[in-house]
Short mmCIF file of C-alpha atoms in Angstrom, two decimals:
data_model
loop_
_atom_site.label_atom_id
_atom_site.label_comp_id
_atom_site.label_asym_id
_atom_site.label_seq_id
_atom_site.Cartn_x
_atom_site.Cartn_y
_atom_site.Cartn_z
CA UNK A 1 0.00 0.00 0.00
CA UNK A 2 0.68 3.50 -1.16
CA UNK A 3 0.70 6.60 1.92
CA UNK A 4 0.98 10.07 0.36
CA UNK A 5 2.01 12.76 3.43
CA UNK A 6 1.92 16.61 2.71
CA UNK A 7 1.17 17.03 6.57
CA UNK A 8 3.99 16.81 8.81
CA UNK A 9 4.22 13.64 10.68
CA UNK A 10 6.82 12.56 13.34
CA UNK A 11 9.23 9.92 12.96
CA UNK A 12 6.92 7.59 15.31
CA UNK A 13 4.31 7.57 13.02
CA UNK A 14 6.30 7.69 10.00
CA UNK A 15 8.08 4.89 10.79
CA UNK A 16 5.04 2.46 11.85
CA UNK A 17 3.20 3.40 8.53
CA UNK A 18 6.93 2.42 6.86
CA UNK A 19 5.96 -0.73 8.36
CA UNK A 20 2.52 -1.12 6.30
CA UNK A 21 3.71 -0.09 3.32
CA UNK A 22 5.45 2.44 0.96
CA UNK A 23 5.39 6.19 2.23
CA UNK A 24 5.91 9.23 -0.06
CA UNK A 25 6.52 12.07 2.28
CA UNK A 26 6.59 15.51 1.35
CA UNK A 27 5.58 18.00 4.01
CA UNK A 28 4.40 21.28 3.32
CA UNK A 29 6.29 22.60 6.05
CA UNK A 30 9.10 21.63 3.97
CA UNK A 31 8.20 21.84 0.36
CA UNK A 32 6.33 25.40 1.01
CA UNK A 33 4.12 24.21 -2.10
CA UNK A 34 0.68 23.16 -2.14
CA UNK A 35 -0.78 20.31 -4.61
CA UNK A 36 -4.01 21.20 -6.48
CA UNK A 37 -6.26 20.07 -9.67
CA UNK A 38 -4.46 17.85 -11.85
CA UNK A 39 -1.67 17.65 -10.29
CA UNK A 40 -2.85 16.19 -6.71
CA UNK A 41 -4.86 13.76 -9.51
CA UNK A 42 -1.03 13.21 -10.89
CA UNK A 43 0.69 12.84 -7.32
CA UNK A 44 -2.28 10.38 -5.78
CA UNK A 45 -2.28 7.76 -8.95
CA UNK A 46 -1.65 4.34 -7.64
CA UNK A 47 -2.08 6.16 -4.02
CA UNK A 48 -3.71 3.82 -0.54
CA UNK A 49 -3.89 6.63 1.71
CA UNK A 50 -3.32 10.48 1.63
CA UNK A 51 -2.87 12.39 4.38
CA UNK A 52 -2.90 16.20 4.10
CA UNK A 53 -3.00 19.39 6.29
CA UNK A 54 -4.07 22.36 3.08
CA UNK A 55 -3.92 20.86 -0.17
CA UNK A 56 -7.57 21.27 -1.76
CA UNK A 57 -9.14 17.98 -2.66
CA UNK A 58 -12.40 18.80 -4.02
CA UNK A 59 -14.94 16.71 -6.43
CA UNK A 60 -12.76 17.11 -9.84
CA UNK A 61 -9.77 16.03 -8.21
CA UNK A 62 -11.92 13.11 -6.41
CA UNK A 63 -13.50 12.11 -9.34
CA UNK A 64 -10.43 11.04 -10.90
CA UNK A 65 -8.89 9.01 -8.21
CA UNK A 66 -9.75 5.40 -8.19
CA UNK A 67 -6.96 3.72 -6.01
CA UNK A 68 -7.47 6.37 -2.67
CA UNK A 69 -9.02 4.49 0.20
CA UNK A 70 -8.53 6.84 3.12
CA UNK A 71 -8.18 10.61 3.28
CA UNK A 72 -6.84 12.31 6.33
CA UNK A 73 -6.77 15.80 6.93
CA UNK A 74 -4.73 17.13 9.75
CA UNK A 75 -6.86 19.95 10.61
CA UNK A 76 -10.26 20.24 13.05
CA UNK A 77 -12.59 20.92 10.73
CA UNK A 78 -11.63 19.58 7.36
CA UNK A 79 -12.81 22.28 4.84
CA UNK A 80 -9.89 21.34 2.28
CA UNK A 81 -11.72 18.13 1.28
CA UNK A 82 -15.23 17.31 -0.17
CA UNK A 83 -16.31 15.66 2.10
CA UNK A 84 -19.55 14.49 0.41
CA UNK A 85 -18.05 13.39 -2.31
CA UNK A 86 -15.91 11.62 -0.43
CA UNK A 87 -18.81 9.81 1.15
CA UNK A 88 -20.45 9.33 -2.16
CA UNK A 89 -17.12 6.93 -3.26
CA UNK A 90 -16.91 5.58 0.21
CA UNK A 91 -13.80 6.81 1.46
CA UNK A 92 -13.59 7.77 4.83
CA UNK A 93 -12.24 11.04 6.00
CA UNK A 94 -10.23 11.16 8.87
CA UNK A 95 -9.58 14.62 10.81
CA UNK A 96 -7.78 15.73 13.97
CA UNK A 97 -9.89 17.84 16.11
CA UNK A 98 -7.71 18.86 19.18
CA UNK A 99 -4.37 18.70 17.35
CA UNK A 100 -4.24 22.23 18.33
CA UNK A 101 -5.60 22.52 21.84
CA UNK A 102 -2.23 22.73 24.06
CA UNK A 103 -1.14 25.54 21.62
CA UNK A 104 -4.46 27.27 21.81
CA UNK A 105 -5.00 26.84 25.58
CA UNK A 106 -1.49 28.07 25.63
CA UNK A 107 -1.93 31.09 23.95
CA UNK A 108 -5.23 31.85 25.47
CA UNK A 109 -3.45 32.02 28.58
CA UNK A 110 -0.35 34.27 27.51
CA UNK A 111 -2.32 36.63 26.51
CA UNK A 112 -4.23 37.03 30.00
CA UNK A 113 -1.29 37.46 31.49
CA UNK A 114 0.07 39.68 29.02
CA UNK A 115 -3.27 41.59 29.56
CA UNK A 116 -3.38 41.32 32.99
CA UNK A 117 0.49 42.78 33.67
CA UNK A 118 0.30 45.14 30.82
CA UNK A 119 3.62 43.23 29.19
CA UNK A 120 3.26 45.30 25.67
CA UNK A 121 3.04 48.65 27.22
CA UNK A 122 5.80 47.66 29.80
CA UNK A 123 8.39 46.66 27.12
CA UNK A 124 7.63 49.42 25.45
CA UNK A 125 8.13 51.72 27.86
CA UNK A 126 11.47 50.12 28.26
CA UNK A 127 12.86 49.95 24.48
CA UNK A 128 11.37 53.20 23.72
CA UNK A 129 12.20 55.58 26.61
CA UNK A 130 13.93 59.19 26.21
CA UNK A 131 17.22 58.30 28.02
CA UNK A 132 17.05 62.21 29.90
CA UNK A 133 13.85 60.60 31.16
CA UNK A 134 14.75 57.39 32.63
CA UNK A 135 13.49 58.36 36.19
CA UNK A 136 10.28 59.52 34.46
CA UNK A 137 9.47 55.92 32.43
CA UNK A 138 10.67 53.83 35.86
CA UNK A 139 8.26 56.12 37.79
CA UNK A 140 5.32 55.75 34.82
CA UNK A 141 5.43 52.23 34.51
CA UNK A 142 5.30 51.62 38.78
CA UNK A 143 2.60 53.95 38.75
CA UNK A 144 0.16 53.31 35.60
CA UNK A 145 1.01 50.01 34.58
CA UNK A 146 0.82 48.19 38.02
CA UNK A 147 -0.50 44.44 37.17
CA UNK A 148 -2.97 42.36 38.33
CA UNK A 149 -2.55 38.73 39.78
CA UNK A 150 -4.50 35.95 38.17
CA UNK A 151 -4.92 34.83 41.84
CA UNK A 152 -8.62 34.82 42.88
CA UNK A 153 -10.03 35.91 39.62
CA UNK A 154 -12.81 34.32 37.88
CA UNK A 155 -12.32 32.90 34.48
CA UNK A 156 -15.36 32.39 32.02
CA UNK A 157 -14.84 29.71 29.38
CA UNK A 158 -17.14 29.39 26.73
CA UNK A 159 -16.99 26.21 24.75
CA UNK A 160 -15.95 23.83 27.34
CA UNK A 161 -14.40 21.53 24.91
CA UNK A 162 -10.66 19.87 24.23
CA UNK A 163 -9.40 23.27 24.58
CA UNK A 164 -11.72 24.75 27.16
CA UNK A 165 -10.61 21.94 29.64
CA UNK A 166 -7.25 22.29 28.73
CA UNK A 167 -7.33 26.37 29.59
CA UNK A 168 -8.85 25.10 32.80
CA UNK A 169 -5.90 22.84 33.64
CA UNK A 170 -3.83 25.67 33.33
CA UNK A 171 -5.69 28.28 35.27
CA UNK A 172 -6.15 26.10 38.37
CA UNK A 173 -2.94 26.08 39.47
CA UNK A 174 -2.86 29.86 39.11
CA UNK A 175 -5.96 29.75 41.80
CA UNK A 176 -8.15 31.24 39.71
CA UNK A 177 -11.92 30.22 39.61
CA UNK A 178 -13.15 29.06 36.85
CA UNK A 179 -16.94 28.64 35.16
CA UNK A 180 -17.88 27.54 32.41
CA UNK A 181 -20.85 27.29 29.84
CA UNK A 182 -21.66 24.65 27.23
CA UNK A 183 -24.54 23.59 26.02
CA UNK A 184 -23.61 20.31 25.40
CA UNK A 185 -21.09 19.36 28.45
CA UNK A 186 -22.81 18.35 31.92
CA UNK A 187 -22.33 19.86 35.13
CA UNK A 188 -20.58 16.84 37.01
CA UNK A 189 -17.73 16.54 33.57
CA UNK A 190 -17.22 20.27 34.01
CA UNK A 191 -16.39 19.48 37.66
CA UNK A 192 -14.28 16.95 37.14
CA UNK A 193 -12.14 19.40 35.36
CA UNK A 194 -12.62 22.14 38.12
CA UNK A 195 -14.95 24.39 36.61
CA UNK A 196 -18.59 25.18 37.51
CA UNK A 197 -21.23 25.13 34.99
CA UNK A 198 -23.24 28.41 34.31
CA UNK A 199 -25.34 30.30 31.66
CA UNK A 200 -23.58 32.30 29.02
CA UNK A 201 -25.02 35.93 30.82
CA UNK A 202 -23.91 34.93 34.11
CA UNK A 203 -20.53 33.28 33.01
CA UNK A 204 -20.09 37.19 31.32
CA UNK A 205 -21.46 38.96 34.25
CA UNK A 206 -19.01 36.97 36.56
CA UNK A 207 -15.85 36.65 34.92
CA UNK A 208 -12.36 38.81 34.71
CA UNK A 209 -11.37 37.08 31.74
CA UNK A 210 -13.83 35.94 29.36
CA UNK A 211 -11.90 33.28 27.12
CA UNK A 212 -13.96 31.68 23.93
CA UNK A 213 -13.51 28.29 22.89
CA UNK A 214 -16.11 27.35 20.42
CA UNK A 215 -16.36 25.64 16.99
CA UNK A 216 -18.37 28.19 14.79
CA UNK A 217 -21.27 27.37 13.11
CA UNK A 218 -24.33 29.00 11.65
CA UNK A 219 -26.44 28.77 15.39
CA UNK A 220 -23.16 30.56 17.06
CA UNK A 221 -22.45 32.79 14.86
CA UNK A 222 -22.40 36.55 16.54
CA UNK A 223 -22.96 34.91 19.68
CA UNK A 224 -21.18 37.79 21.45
CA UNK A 225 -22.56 41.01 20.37
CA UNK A 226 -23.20 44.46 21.71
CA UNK A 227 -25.80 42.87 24.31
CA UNK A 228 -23.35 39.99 25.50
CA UNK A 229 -20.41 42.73 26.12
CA UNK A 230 -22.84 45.23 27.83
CA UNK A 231 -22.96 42.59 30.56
CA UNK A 232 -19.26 42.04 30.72
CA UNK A 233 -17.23 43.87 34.08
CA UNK A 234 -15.61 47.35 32.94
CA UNK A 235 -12.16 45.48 34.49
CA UNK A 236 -12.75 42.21 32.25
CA UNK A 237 -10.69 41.09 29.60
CA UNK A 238 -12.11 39.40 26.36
CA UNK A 239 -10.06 36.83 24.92
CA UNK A 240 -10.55 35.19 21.08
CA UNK A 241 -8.45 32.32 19.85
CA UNK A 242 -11.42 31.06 18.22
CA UNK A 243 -12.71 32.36 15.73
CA UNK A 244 -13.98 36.03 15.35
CA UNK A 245 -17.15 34.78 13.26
CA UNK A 246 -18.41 34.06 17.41
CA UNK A 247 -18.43 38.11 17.89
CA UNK A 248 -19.64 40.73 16.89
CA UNK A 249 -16.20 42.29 15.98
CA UNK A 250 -17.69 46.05 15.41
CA UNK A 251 -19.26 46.14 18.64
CA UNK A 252 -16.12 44.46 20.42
CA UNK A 253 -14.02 47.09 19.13
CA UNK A 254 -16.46 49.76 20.51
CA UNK A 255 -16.45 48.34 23.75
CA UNK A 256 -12.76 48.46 23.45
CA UNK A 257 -12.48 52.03 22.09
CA UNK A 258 -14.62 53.44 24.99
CA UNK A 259 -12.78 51.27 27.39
CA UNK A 260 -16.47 49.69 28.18
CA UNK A 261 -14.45 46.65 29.00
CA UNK A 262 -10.47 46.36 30.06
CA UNK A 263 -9.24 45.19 27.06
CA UNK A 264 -8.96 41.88 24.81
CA UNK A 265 -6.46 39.64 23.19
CA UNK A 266 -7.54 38.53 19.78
CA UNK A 267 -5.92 35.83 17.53
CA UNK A 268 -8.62 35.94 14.98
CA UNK A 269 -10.22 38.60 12.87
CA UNK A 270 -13.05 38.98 10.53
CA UNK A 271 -10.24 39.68 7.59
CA UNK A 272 -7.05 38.00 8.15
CA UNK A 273 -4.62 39.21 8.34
CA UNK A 274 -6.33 42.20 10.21
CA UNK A 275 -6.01 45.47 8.01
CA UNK A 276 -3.60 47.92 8.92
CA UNK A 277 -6.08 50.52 9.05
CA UNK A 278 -8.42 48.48 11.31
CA UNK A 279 -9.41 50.22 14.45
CA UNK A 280 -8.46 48.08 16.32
CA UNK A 281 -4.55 48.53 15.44
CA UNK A 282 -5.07 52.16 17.51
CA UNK A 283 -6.28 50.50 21.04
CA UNK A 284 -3.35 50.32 23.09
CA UNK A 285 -5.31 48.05 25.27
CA UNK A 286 -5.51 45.14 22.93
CA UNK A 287 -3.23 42.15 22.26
CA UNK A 288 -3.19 41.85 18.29
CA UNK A 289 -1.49 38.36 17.31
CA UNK A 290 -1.73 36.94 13.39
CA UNK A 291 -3.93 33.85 13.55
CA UNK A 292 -1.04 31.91 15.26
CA UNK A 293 -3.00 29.92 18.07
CA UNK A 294 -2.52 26.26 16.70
CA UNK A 295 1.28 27.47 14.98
CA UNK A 296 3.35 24.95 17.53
CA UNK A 297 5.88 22.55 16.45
CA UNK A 298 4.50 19.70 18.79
CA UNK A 299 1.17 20.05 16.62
CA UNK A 300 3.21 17.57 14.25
CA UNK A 301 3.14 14.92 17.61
CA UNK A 302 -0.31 15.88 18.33
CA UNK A 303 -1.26 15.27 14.93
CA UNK A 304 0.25 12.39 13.92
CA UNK A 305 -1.04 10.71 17.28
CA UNK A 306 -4.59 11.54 16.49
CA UNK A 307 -4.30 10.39 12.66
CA UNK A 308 -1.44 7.31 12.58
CA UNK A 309 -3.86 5.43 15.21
CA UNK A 310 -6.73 5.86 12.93
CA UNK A 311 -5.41 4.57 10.06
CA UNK A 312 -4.49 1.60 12.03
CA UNK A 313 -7.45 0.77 12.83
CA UNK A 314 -9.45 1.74 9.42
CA UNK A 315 -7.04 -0.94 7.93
CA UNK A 316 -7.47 -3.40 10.39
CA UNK A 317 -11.29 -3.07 9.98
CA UNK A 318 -11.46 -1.41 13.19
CA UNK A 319 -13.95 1.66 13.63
CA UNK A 320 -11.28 5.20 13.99
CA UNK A 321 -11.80 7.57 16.82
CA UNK A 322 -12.14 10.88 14.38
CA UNK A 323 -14.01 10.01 11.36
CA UNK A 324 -15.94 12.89 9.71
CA UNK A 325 -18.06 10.17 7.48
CA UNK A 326 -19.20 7.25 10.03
CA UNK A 327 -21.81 6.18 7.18
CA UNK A 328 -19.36 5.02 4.73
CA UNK A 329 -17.66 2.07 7.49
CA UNK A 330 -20.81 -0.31 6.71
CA UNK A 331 -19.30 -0.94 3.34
CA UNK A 332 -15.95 0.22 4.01
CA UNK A 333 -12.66 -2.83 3.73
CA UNK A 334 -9.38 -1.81 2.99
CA UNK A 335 -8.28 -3.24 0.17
CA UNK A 336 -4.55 -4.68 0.51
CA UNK B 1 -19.86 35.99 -14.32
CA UNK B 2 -18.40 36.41 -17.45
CA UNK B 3 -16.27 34.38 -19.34
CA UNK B 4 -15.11 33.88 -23.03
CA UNK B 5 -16.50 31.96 -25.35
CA UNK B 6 -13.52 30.55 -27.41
CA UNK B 7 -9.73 29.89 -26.65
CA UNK B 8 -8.90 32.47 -29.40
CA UNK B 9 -11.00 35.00 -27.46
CA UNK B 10 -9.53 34.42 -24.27
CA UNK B 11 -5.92 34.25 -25.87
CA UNK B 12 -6.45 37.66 -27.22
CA UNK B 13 -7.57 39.18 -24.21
CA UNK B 14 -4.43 37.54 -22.37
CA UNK B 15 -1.63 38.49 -24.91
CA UNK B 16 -2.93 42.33 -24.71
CA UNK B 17 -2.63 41.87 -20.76
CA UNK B 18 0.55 40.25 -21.28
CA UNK B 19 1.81 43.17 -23.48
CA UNK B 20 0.46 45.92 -21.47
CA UNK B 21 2.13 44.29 -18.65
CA UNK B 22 6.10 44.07 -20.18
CA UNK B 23 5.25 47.75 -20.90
CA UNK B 24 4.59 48.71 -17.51
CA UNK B 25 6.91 50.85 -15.36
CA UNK B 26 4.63 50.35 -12.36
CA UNK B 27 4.54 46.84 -12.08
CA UNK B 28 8.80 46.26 -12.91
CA UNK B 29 9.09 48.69 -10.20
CA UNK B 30 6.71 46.91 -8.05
CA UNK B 31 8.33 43.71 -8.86
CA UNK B 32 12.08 44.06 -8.48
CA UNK B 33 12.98 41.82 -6.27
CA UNK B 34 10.44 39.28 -6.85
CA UNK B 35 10.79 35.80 -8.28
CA UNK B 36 7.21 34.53 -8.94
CA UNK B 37 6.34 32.37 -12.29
CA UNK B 38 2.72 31.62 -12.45
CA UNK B 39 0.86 29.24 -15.02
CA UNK B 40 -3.13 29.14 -15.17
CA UNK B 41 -4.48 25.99 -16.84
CA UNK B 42 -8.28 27.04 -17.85
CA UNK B 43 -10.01 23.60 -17.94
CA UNK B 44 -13.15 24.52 -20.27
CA UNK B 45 -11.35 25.85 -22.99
CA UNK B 46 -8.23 23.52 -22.82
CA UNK B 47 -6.05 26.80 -22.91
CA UNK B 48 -2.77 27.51 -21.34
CA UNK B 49 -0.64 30.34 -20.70
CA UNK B 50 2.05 31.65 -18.15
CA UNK B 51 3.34 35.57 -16.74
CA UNK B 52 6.77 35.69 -15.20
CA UNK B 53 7.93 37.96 -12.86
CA UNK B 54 11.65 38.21 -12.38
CA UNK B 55 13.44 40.68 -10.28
CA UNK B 56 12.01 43.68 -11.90
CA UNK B 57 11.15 42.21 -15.77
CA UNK B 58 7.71 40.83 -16.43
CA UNK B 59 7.51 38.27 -19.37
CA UNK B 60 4.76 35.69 -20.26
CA UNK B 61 3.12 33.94 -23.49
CA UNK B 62 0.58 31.49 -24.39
CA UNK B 63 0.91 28.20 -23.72
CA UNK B 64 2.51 26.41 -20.73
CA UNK B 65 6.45 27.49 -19.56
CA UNK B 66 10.02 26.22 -20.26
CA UNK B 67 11.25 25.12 -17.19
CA UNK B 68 7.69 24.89 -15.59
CA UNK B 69 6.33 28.31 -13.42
CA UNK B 70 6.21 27.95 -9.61
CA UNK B 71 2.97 28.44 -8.82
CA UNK B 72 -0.34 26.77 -11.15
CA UNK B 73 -3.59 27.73 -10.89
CA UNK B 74 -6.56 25.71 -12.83
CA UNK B 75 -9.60 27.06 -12.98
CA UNK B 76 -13.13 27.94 -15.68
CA UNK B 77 -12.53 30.58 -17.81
CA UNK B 78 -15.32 32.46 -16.36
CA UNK B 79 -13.54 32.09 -12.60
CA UNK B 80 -10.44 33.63 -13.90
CA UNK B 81 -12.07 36.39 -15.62
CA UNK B 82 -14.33 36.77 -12.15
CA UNK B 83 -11.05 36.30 -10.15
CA UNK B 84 -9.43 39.25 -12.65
CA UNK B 85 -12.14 41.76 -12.29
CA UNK B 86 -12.36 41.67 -8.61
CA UNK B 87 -15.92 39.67 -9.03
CA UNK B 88 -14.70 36.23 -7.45
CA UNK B 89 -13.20 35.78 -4.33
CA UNK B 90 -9.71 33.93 -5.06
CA UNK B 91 -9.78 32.18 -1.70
CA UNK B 92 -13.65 31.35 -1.91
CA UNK B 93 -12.71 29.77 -5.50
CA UNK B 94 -9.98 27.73 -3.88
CA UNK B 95 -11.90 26.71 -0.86
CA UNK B 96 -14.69 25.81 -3.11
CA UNK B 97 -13.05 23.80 -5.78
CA UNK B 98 -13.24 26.32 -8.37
CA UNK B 99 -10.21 27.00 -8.54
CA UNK B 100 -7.29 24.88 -7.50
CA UNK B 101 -3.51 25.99 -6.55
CA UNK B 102 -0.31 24.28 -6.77
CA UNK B 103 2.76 25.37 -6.19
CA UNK B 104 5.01 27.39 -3.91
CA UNK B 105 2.74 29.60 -1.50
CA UNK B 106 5.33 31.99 -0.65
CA UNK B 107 6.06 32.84 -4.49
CA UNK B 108 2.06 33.49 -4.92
CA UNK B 109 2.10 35.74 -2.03
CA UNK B 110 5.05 38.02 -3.53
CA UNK B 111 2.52 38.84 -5.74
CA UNK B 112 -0.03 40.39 -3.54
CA UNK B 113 1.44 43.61 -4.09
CA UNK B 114 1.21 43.41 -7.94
CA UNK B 115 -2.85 42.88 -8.22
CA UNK B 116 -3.83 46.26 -8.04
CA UNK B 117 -2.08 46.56 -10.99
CA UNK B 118 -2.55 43.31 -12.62
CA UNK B 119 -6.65 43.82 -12.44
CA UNK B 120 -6.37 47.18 -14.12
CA UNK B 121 -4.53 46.23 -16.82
CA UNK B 122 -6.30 42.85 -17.26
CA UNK B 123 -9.45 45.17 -17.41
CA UNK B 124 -7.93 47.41 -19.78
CA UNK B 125 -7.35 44.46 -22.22
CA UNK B 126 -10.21 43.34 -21.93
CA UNK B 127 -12.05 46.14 -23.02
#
């Protein structure tokens, strides 16, 4: 059997697939260069298995391909393949939701604390200060910039998924409180991972740092809006490694503007990357980062133990843990 | 969304952009220092045809290039002509199939800087 690997993979996984069979490996993180159209069609001919992290496989391309078996894509939600056409042939799709969830609980937790001890301005102050004035910055920064603990503060996490949990984890330690709110998690799991389970307007009401960890979809979308912020504390921070389709990002950067709330760190932007001549770039009091949440090197560990497992057991006629097309198994045997 | 109805139309339109674009002082300024070769493969009208962009000089022809461009985009006629006149979204095109990319993604984002430029004179040739 063929494996085709444009995702980056460790040398674990690598390794046991070498074991099933052939493996072409050619990560993007390497080659910089994506495969599309007829050349995917070119470089999956005679191909068992092809795991990917961006390259586009859509219905042409799918069409065309009569050896693939199993696709895998390396991201949470796999919006680089068709997946019904994939269904329509048969082929299972395999994804990795949570590949990125120590990078984005990570992250989401820098940039309270960057929030909370005002690290930006405090560099700043340092790197940019008029050497007469040295007295003058030292006295500034003890004065305006004095920080504030995570110690005792309440932490709201919406989405109280992979990630959510993991931000938990984290925070805990810190002694921080935290709540959370998801619709779809029970109270007694949410304890288990230290958190207590509230509504979304109390969880905003409540909280010093309001962190978002949702998937998006079409019943979510705008879920925090002008109404949702009113309720937040004027000393809260708003956090978004999400995904800014969740807010309302006008309204957040009003609340911002009129320092309504504290401030926010934001990963994620209704036009990426954000526009230079965004509003937002002005506010001193927000943390502006490029979309780089889920950009770790262990994601290649994370990944490949999600995925390499999967395969495993799609071959071995086993059911996989992350399967985006469950309806296809009934007919689905790998063919050796 | 328009498109054209023949190759020969299409190869018209895309030698006049071609010209216009060796004869531009804008876009060699804007592209010194750039190394971007990009070849477009439109699928419905079997039709094939490159633009270069080397350190300041901007070549390109029909047909596909000698050694092979960087960066390949395949798409309908009528995407590309959408894509050109600002009417299609070029990442909604990739993310829906329409169009497909291959290639280094580094080179293609060089380019960035040229489309202003690029969609003017692409709509001045077509005209």
């Amino acid at each position: 059997m063929i494996f085709y690997i444009t995702a980056s993979l460790d040398d674990d996984g690598l390794n046991q697939l070498r074991s099933l069979g052939e493996v072409r490996y050619y990560p993007l993180a390497e080659t910089k260069s994506l495969l599309g159209g007829s050349r995917l069609v070119r470089a999956l001919e005679g191909v068992d298995v092809f795991i990917t992290e961006a390259d586009n496989l859509k219905a042409r391309e799918l069409e065309q391909l009569t050896s693939l078996q199993i696709i895998c894509s390396c991201r949470g939600n796999p919006v680089n393949i068709d997946v019904q056409t994939a269904t329509t042939k048969g082929i299972p799709v395999i994804h990795t939701p949570g590949r990125n969830a120590e990078g984005v609980a990570d992250l989401a937790v820098a940039l309270m604390l960057m929030l909370g001890r005002h690290i930006l301005q405090a560099e700043s102050a340092l790197r940019r200060r008029d050497p007469a004035q040295e007295m003058t910055m030292m006295a500034r920064v003890y004065f305006d910039l004095k920080g504030t603990e995570m110690w005792c503060k309440t932490v709201g996490i919406v989405g109280f998924g992979a990630i959510g949990r993991k931000v938990a984890a984290r925070l805990l330690p810190f002694g921080c409180q935290i709540i959370a709110c998801d619709p779809f998690v029970e109270e007694g799991v949410m304890a288990e991972h230290g958190a207590g389970k509230v509504d979304l307007d109390a969880l905003l009401a409540a909280s010093d740092y309001v962190t978002l960890h949702v998937m998006p979809n079409e019943a979510n979308r705008g879920m925090i809006g002008k109404r949702e912020i009113d309720l937040m504390k004027p000393t809260a921070y708003f956090i978004n490694t999400a995904r800014s389709a969740l807010t309302d990002e006008a309204a957040l950067c009003e609340a911002l503007a009129t320092h309504q709330i504290a401030g926010a760190g934001l990963d994620v932007y209704d036009k990426e990357p954000l526009p230079l001549d965004h509003p937002l770039m002005k506010l001193e009091n927000v943390v502006l980062l490029p979309h780089i949440g889920g950009n770790t090197l262990e994601v290649t560990t994370h990944q490949t133990q999600i995925v390499v497992p999967d395969i495993v057991r799609l071959i071995h006629g086993e059911k996989p843990h992350n399967i985006m097309n469950p309806e296809v198994l009934g007919n689905f045997k790998f063919r050796r | 969304m328009a498109g054209f109805e023949t190759k020969e139309d299409m190869a018209k339109v895309i030698t006049l952009w071609i010209e216009k674009m060796k004869a531009d002082p804008s876009i060699a300024r804007r592209c010194k220092g750039v190394n971007v070769t990009m070849g477009y493969e439109i699928t419905d009208l079997d039709f094939a045809f490159h633009t270069d962009f080397i350190d300041g000089v901007v070549d390109g022809g029909l047909g596909e290039a000698d050694p092979p461009s960087k960066v390949f985009l395949e798409m309908e006629s009528a995407t590309f002509d959408g894509m050109m006149t600002g009417e299609v979204d070029a990442a909604s095109a990739a993310m829906s199939g329409e169009m497909s990319f291959s290639g280094d993604m580094s080179a293609a984002m060089g380019l960035q800087a040229l489309q202003e430029d690029l969609t003017r004179m692409y709509l001045e040739a077509r005209e």
